Short mmCIF file of C-alpha atoms in Angstrom, two decimals:
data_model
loop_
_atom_site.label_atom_id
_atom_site.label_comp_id
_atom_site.label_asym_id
_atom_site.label_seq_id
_atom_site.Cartn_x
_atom_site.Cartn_y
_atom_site.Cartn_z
CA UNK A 30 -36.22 -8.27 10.80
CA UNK A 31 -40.13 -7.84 10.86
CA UNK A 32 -41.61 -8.33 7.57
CA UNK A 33 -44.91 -7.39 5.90
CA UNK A 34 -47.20 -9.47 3.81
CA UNK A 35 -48.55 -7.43 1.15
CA UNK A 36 -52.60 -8.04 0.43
CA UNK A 37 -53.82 -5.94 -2.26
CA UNK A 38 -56.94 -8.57 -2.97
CA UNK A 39 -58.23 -8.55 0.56
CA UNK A 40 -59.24 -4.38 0.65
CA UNK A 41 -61.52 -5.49 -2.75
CA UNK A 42 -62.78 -8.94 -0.56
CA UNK A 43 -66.24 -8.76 0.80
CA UNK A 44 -67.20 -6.89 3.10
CA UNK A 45 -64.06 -4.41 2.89
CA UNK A 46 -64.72 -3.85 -0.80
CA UNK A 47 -68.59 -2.92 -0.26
CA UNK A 48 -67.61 -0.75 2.31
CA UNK A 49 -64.94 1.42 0.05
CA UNK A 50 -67.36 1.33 -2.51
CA UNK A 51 -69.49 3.42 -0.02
CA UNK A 52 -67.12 5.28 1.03
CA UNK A 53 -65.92 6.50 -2.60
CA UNK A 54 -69.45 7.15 -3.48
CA UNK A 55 -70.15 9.94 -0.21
CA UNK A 56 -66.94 11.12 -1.50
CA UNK A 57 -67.54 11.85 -4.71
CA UNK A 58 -71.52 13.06 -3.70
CA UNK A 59 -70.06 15.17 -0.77
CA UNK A 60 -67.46 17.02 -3.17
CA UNK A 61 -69.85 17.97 -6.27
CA UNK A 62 -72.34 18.87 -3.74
CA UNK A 63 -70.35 21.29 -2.03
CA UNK A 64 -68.48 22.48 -4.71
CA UNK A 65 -71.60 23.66 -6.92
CA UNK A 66 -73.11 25.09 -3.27
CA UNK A 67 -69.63 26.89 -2.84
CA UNK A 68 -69.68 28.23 -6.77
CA UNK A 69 -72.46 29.99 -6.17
CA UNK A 70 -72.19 31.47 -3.01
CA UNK A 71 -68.54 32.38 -4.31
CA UNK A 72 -69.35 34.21 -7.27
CA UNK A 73 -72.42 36.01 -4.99
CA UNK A 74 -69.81 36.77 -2.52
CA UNK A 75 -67.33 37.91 -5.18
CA UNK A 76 -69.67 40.68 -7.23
CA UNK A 77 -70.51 42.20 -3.48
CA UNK A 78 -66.81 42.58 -3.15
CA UNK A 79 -66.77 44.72 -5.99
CA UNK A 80 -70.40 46.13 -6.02
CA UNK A 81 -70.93 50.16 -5.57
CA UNK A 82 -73.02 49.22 -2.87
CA UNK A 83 -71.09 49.83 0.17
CA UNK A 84 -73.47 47.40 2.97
CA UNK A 85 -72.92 44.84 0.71
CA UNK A 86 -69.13 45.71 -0.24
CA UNK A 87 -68.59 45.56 3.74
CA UNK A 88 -70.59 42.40 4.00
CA UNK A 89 -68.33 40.71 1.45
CA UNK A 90 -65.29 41.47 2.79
CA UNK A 91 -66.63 39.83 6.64
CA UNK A 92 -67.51 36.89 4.97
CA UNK A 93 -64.49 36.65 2.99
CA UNK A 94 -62.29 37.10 6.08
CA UNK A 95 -63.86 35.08 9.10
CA UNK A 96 -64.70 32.33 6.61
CA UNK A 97 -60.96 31.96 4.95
CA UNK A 98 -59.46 32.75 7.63
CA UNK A 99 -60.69 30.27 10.30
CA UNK A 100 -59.15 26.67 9.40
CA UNK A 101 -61.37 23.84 7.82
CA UNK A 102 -61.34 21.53 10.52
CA UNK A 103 -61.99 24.45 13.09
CA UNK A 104 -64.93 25.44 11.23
CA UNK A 105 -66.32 21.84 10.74
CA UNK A 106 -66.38 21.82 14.61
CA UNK A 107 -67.83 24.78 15.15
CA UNK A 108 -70.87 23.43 13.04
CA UNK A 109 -70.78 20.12 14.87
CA UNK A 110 -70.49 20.84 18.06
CA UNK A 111 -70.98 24.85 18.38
CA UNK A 112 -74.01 25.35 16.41
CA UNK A 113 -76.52 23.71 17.54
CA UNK A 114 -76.68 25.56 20.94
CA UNK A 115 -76.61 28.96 19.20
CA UNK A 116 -79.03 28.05 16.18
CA UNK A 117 -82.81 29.33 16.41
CA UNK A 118 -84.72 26.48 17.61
CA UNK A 119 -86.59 25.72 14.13
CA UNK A 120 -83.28 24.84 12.25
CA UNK A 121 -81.68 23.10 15.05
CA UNK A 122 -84.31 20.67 14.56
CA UNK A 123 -84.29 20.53 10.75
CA UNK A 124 -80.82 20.45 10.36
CA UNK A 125 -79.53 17.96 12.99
CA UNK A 126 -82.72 15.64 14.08
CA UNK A 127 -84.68 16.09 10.97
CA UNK A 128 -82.53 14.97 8.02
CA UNK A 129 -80.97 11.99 7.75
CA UNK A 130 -77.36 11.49 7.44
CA UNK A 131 -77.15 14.71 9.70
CA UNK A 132 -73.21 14.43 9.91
CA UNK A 133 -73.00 14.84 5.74
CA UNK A 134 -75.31 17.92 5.63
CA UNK A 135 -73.24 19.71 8.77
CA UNK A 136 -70.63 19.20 6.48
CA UNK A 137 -71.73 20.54 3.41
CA UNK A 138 -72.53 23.75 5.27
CA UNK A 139 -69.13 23.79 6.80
CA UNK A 140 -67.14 22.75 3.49
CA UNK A 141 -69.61 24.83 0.89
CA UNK A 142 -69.02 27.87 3.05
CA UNK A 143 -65.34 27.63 3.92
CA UNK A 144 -64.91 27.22 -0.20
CA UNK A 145 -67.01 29.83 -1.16
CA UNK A 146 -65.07 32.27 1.09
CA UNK A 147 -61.87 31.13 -1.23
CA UNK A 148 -63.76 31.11 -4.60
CA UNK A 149 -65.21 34.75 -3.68
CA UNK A 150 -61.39 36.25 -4.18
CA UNK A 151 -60.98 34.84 -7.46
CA UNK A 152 -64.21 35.90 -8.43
CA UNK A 153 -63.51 39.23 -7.22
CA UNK A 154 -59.51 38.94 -8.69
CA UNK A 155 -61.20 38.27 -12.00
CA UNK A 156 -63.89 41.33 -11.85
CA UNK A 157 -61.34 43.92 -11.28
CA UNK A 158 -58.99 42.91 -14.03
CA UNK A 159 -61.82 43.60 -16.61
CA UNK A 160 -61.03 47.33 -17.61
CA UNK A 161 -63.97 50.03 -16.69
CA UNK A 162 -64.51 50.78 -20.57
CA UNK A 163 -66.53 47.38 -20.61
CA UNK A 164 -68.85 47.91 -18.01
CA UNK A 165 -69.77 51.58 -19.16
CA UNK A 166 -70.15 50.46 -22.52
CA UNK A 167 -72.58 48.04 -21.49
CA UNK A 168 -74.85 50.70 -19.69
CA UNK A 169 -74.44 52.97 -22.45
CA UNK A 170 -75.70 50.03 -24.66
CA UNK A 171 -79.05 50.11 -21.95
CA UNK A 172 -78.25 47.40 -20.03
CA UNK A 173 -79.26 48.10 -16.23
CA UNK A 174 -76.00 47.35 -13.72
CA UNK A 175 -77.78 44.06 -13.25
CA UNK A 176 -77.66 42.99 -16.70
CA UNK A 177 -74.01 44.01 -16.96
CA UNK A 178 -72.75 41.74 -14.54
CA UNK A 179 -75.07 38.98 -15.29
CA UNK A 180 -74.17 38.96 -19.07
CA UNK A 181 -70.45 40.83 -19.21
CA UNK A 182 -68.81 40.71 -16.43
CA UNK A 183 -69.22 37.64 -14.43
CA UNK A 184 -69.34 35.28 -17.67
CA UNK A 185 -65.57 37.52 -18.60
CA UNK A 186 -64.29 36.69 -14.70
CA UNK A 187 -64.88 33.37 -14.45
CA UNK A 188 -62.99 32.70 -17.67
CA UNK A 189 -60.42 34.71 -16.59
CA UNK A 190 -60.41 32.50 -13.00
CA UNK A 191 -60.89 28.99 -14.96
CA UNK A 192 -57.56 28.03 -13.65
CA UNK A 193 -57.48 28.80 -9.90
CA UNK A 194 -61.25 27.74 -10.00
CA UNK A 195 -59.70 23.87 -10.86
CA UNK A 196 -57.46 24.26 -8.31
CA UNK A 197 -59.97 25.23 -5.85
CA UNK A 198 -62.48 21.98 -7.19
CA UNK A 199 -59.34 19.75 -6.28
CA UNK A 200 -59.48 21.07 -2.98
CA UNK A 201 -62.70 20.60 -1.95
CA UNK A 202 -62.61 16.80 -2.89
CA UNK A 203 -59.28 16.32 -0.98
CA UNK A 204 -60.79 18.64 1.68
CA UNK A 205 -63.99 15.45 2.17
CA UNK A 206 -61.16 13.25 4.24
CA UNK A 207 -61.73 15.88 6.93
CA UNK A 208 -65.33 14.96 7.23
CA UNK A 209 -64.60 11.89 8.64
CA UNK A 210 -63.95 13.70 11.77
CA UNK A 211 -67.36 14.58 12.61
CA UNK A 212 -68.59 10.22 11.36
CA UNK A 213 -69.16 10.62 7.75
CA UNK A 214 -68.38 7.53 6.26
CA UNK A 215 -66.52 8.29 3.59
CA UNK A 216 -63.22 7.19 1.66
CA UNK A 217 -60.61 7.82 4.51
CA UNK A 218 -62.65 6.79 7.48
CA UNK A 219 -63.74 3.54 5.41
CA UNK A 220 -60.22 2.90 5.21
CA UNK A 221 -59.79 3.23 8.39
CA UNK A 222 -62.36 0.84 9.70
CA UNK A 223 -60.70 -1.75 6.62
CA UNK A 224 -57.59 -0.95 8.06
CA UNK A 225 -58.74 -1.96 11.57
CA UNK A 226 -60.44 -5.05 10.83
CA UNK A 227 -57.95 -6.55 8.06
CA UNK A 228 -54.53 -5.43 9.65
CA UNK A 229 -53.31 -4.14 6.63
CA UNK A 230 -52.50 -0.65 6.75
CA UNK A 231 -50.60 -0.16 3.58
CA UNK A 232 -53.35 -1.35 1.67
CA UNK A 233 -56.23 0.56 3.14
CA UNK A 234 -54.15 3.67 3.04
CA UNK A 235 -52.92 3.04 -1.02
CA UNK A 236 -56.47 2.19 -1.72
CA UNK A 237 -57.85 5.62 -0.70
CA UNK A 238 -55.11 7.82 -1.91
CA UNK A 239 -55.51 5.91 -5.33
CA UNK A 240 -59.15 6.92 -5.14
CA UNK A 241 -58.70 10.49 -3.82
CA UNK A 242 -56.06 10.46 -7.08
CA UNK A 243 -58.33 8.87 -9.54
CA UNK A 244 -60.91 11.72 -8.91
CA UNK A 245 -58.61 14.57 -9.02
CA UNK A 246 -57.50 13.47 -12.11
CA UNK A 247 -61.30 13.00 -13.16
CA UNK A 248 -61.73 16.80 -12.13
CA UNK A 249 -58.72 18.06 -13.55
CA UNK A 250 -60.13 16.89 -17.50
CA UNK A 251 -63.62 17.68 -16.91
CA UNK A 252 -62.44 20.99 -15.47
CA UNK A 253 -60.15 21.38 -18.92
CA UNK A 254 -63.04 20.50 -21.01
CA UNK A 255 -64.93 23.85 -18.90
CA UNK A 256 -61.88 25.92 -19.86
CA UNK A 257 -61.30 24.91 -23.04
CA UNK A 258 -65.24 25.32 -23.75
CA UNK A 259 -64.91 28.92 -22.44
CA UNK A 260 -61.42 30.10 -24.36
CA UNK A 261 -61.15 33.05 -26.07
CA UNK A 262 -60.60 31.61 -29.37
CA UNK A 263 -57.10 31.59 -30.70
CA UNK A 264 -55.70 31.27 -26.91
CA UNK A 265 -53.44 28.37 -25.99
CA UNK A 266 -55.83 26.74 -23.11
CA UNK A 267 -54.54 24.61 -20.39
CA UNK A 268 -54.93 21.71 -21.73
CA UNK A 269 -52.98 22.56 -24.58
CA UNK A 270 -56.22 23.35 -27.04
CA UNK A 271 -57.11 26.21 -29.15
#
């Protein structure tokens, strides 16, 4: 019978523990990045969905589609690999010779626009459950249409979407163990490359799900504190507060 000898202390051992150290730290950069980038596009995306302008209604819904639609990985690729030979000359050069760490900016694009393209249907979900009444008695108040999204209802749809907005922020830190694929070194491929040197597989791989864990349940409070914060008062929130 083949048996295992269990190392916790060597994943934490120099040099392994520098390098998940590292590898936490692109994680946790590459996630806020791309989830702030993919909040904003999103909620752009979502008020064209719903906007009386019909060029921009139909250009929301293409985005929405192609970009959901098309798997992560797939899309990750495409921007690796695809782009470069299609891209005008000028941002071929800035984007993949010019910055550095050119393998963690392909993948914010890839990641911030594949997330927006999910966070632009609950923005959208959220705009059409606010009733009509609100946004004509906004205009009738003499706010122009601009001011009546900017002030009623985008700050009323993305309370309403607080909690499928969490859910999305969990994804796109879970979704950063896919960059590894194109060389980022972050928290899975780290433990990968521990996991090569040491030997010890079922440390390396406990190690990074504990991480990937650890921030998710980082999010997940923080995320409570934005819901809570944004409550209509006298509602039970989430998290259990009033």
């Amino acid at each position: 019978m083949l048996s295992y000898n269990f190392n916790w202390s060597i994943i934490w051992t120099e040099p392994y523990g520098q390098w998940m150290l590292q590898g936490i730290w692109v994680t946790i950069r590459l996630g806020l990045i791309c989830w702030f980038i993919a909040l904003a596009l999103g909620i752009i995306i979502g008020t064209f969905r719903v906007t009386p302008f019909r060029p921009l209604r139909i250009f929301g819904a293409v985005y929405t589609e192609v970009f959901r639609d098309i798997p992560l990985l797939v899309q990750l690729f495409f921007w690796y690999f695809a782009a470069p030979s299609i891209l005008p000359k000028s941002i071929e050069m800035w984007l993949y010779r010019g910055l550095p760490d050119s393998e963690f900016w392909i993948v914010v694009v890839g990641l911030s626009i594949y997330t927006s393209s999910r966070v632009a249907e609950h923005i959208r979900a959220g705009m059409q459950s606010i009733s009509h009444d609100q946004y004509f008695a906004a205009l009738s108040t003499g706010f122009t249409h601009f001011q009546t999204y900017r002030f009623i209802i985008i700050p009323y749809a993305v309370r309403i979407v607080m909690p499928p907005l969490t859910a999305e922020c969990l994804t796109v830190f879970k979704n950063t163990a896919l960059a590894m694929t194109v060389g980022v070194l972050e928290t899975t491929f780290m433990s990968q490359q521990i996991e090569a040197y040491t030997f010890q597989g079922i440390e390396a791989t406990t190690a990074a799900s504990l991480v990937y864990m650890g921030i998710t349940l980082a999010v997940v409070f923080l995320m409570g504190l934005v819901e809570k914060r944004l409550a209509v008062p006298g509602l039970i929130t989430r998290s259990g507060g009033r």
